[in-house]
Coordinates of C-alpha atoms in Angstrom, one line a residue:
M1 CA 4.0 27.8 -1.1
T2 CA 3.0 28.2 2.8
E3 CA 3.8 25.6 5.1
E4 CA 0.5 24.3 5.4
E5 CA 0.1 24.1 1.9
K6 CA 3.2 21.9 1.8
L7 CA 1.4 19.5 4.3
S8 CA -1.5 19.2 2.2
A9 CA 0.6 18.9 -1.1
T10 CA 2.4 15.8 1.3
L11 CA -1.0 14.4 3.0
D12 CA -2.0 14.3 -1.0
R13 CA 1.3 12.6 -2.2
T14 CA 1.9 10.4 0.6
A15 CA -1.8 9.0 0.2
Q16 CA -0.5 8.4 -3.9
L17 CA 2.6 7.1 -2.9
H18 CA 0.2 4.4 0.0
E19 CA -1.7 3.1 -3.5
A20 CA 1.3 3.0 -5.4
V21 CA 3.2 0.8 -2.7
A22 CA -0.3 -1.5 -1.8
A23 CA -0.6 -2.1 -5.7
H24 CA 2.8 -3.2 -6.2
V25 CA 2.7 -5.4 -2.5
D26 CA -0.4 -6.9 -3.9
R27 CA 1.3 -8.6 -6.7
I28 CA 4.1 -10.2 -4.4
I29 CA 3.9 -13.9 -2.8
P30 CA 6.8 -14.2 -0.2
C31 CA 8.8 -17.6 -1.1
P32 CA 6.7 -20.2 1.0
E33 CA 9.7 -20.8 3.7
K34 CA 8.4 -20.1 7.4
R35 CA 11.1 -17.1 7.7
F36 CA 9.9 -15.5 4.4
V37 CA 6.0 -15.7 5.3
V38 CA 6.5 -14.4 8.9
S39 CA 9.1 -11.4 7.6
F40 CA 6.5 -10.7 5.1
Q41 CA 3.4 -10.7 8.0
A42 CA 5.5 -7.9 10.1
G43 CA 6.0 -6.2 6.7
I44 CA 2.0 -5.9 6.0
L45 CA 2.1 -5.0 9.3
S46 CA 4.6 -2.2 9.2
L47 CA 2.6 -0.8 6.3
E48 CA -0.5 -0.7 7.9
H49 CA 0.7 1.3 10.7
A50 CA 2.0 3.6 8.0
M51 CA -1.8 4.2 6.7
G52 CA -3.3 4.5 10.2
A53 CA -0.3 7.6 10.6
L54 CA -1.9 8.8 7.3
V55 CA -5.5 9.2 8.4
L56 CA -4.9 10.2 11.8
I57 CA -2.4 13.1 11.0
D58 CA -4.6 14.2 8.2
N59 CA -7.8 14.3 9.9
G60 CA -5.9 16.4 12.4
L61 CA -5.0 14.0 15.1
F62 CA -1.9 14.6 15.2
A63 CA -0.3 12.9 18.5
S64 CA -2.0 9.7 17.7
G65 CA -0.6 9.8 13.7
I66 CA 3.1 10.6 15.1
A67 CA 3.1 8.3 17.7
L68 CA 2.3 4.8 15.1
V69 CA 5.4 5.7 13.5
R70 CA 6.9 4.5 16.0
P71 CA 5.6 0.4 15.6
Q72 CA 5.9 1.2 11.8
F73 CA 9.9 1.3 12.7
E74 CA 9.5 -1.6 15.5
T75 CA 8.0 -3.8 12.9
L76 CA 9.8 -3.0 9.6
V77 CA 12.8 -4.1 11.8
R78 CA 11.5 -7.5 13.3
G79 CA 10.7 -8.3 9.6
I80 CA 13.9 -7.3 8.3
W81 CA 15.3 -9.3 11.7
L82 CA 13.1 -12.1 11.2
L83 CA 14.5 -12.5 7.4
Y84 CA 18.3 -12.2 7.7
G85 CA 19.2 -12.1 12.3
A86 CA 17.1 -14.3 13.9
T87 CA 17.7 -17.6 15.0
E88 CA 15.6 -20.8 13.7
E89 CA 14.1 -21.3 17.2
W90 CA 12.8 -17.2 16.9
V91 CA 11.1 -18.0 13.4
D92 CA 9.6 -20.7 14.9
K93 CA 8.1 -18.7 18.0
L94 CA 6.7 -15.8 16.6
S95 CA 4.9 -18.3 13.0
E96 CA 3.1 -20.0 16.3
P97 CA -0.9 -19.7 16.9
L98 CA -1.6 -16.9 19.6
T99 CA -2.0 -18.1 23.1
V100 CA -0.8 -17.9 26.4
N101 CA 2.3 -19.0 26.6
S102 CA 3.3 -18.1 23.0
A103 CA 2.6 -14.6 23.9
R104 CA 4.6 -15.0 26.9
Q105 CA 7.6 -16.8 24.6
A106 CA 7.3 -14.1 22.1
N107 CA 7.4 -11.6 24.5
E108 CA 10.8 -12.4 26.2
G109 CA 12.6 -12.1 22.7
P110 CA 15.3 -8.9 21.6
S111 CA 14.8 -5.7 21.9
L112 CA 15.2 -3.2 19.0
S113 CA 18.0 -2.0 19.9
E114 CA 19.5 -6.1 20.1
M115 CA 17.9 -6.5 16.8
L116 CA 19.5 -3.4 14.9
K117 CA 22.9 -4.5 16.4
K118 CA 22.3 -8.5 15.2
L119 CA 21.6 -6.9 11.6
D120 CA 24.9 -5.6 11.7
S121 CA 26.7 -8.9 12.1
S122 CA 23.8 -10.2 9.6
K123 CA 24.0 -10.6 5.3
V124 CA 21.9 -7.6 5.0
Q125 CA 22.9 -4.2 2.8
P126 CA 25.1 -2.0 5.3
Q127 CA 23.0 1.2 3.4
L128 CA 20.0 -0.2 4.6
V129 CA 21.2 -1.0 8.3
D130 CA 22.9 2.5 8.4
Q131 CA 19.2 4.0 7.1
L132 CA 17.5 2.1 10.2
K133 CA 20.2 3.0 12.8
Q134 CA 20.2 6.6 11.8
F135 CA 16.3 6.7 12.2
H136 CA 16.8 4.8 15.7
E137 CA 19.4 7.7 17.1
V138 CA 17.4 10.8 15.3
A139 CA 13.5 10.1 16.2
W140 CA 13.4 7.4 18.7
K141 CA 13.1 9.4 21.8
A142 CA 10.6 11.9 20.7
L143 CA 8.6 9.1 19.1
C144 CA 8.7 7.1 22.3
S145 CA 7.6 10.5 24.0
Y146 CA 4.3 10.8 21.5
T147 CA 3.7 7.0 22.6
H148 CA 4.0 7.5 25.7
G149 CA 1.9 10.5 26.5
G150 CA 5.7 12.5 27.5
I151 CA 6.5 16.1 27.1
H152 CA 6.3 16.1 23.0
P153 CA 2.7 15.7 23.2
L154 CA 1.2 17.3 26.5
S155 CA 3.6 20.3 24.9
R156 CA 2.3 20.4 21.8
T157 CA -1.2 20.0 22.7
L158 CA -1.0 24.0 24.5
T159 CA 1.0 25.1 21.4
G160 CA -0.4 23.3 19.0
Y161 CA 1.2 21.5 16.2
P162 CA 3.4 23.3 13.4
A163 CA 2.8 22.1 10.0
P164 CA 6.2 21.5 9.3
L165 CA 5.9 18.9 12.3
A166 CA 3.2 16.7 10.5
T167 CA 4.8 17.2 7.3
D168 CA 8.4 15.8 8.3
A169 CA 6.5 12.9 10.5
L170 CA 4.7 12.2 6.8
R171 CA 7.9 11.8 5.0
N172 CA 9.4 9.9 8.4
S173 CA 6.8 7.7 7.8
N174 CA 7.5 7.3 3.9
A175 CA 11.0 6.7 4.2
L176 CA 9.6 4.0 6.2
V177 CA 7.1 2.4 3.8
S178 CA 9.6 2.6 1.1
I179 CA 12.2 0.4 2.7
T180 CA 9.0 -2.0 3.9
A181 CA 8.0 -2.2 -0.2
Q182 CA 11.9 -3.0 -0.4
L183 CA 11.9 -5.3 2.3
V184 CA 8.6 -7.4 1.1
S185 CA 10.1 -7.2 -2.7
I186 CA 13.1 -9.2 -1.5
L187 CA 11.2 -12.0 0.0
S188 CA 9.2 -12.4 -3.1
G189 CA 12.8 -14.2 -4.4
D190 CA 12.4 -12.2 -7.7
P191 CA 14.9 -9.4 -8.7
E192 CA 12.5 -8.4 -10.8
N193 CA 10.1 -7.1 -8.0
M194 CA 12.8 -4.3 -7.4
H195 CA 12.0 -2.7 -10.6
P196 CA 9.0 -0.8 -9.6
I197 CA 10.5 0.2 -5.6
R198 CA 13.2 1.7 -7.5
K199 CA 11.1 3.7 -9.8
L200 CA 9.0 4.9 -6.2
Y201 CA 12.0 6.1 -5.3
V202 CA 12.3 8.8 -8.2
D203 CA 8.3 9.5 -8.7
F204 CA 8.1 10.3 -5.0
A205 CA 11.1 12.0 -4.0
D206 CA 9.2 14.6 -3.1
C207 CA 7.5 13.7 -0.5
L208 CA 10.7 11.4 1.1
P209 CA 13.4 12.5 2.8
L210 CA 17.0 12.3 1.5
V211 CA 17.4 8.5 1.7
P212 CA 19.5 6.7 -0.9
P213 CA 17.6 3.8 -3.1
P214 CA 17.6 0.7 -3.2
V215 CA 20.7 -1.1 -4.5
Q216 CA 20.5 -5.2 -5.0
A217 CA 18.2 -7.2 -4.4

């Protein structure tokens, strides 16, 4: 199989993964507490960014598609932080209706690195935190370059985008999708909702990087 054929196959399988996750998420109702609801909203937004990345890459808009993996990751981390690491004050701030004042206060929140550090001392699974930190260490600088029009997208504009780069970007995005599906399932409060997620890791192993499946909810 050529690299272009691998990319085409990954695009098809990624679309199927999104369909499977969407069908699962549509059945999830988060616990009614404010913390659970706002974390759920962050998870849904992360999945939206992932779908945007898929559509853009599938249409050859590689720079824009890869750039969306950054907010996909950031929103996922924020959702996990809201569940496990945020103070009640921050949960309240990020649950308020959007106004000039609420937007200003929310913009004063912790950075991504600070949220990841906070999760280190939280009740979240160490395995999950390690996955997030590894992704941050490996991909963050390149994703920032794509987001801000740095050397990565400028250089690729001249040389083109090799198929393996787009395939790897999709696989990384898919890893975040699977973690987000795990988060959304946890927010339901029903451990039974984790069973379909474990199955996702098996059924879609061909379009995921080598990440361990979820453990206990």
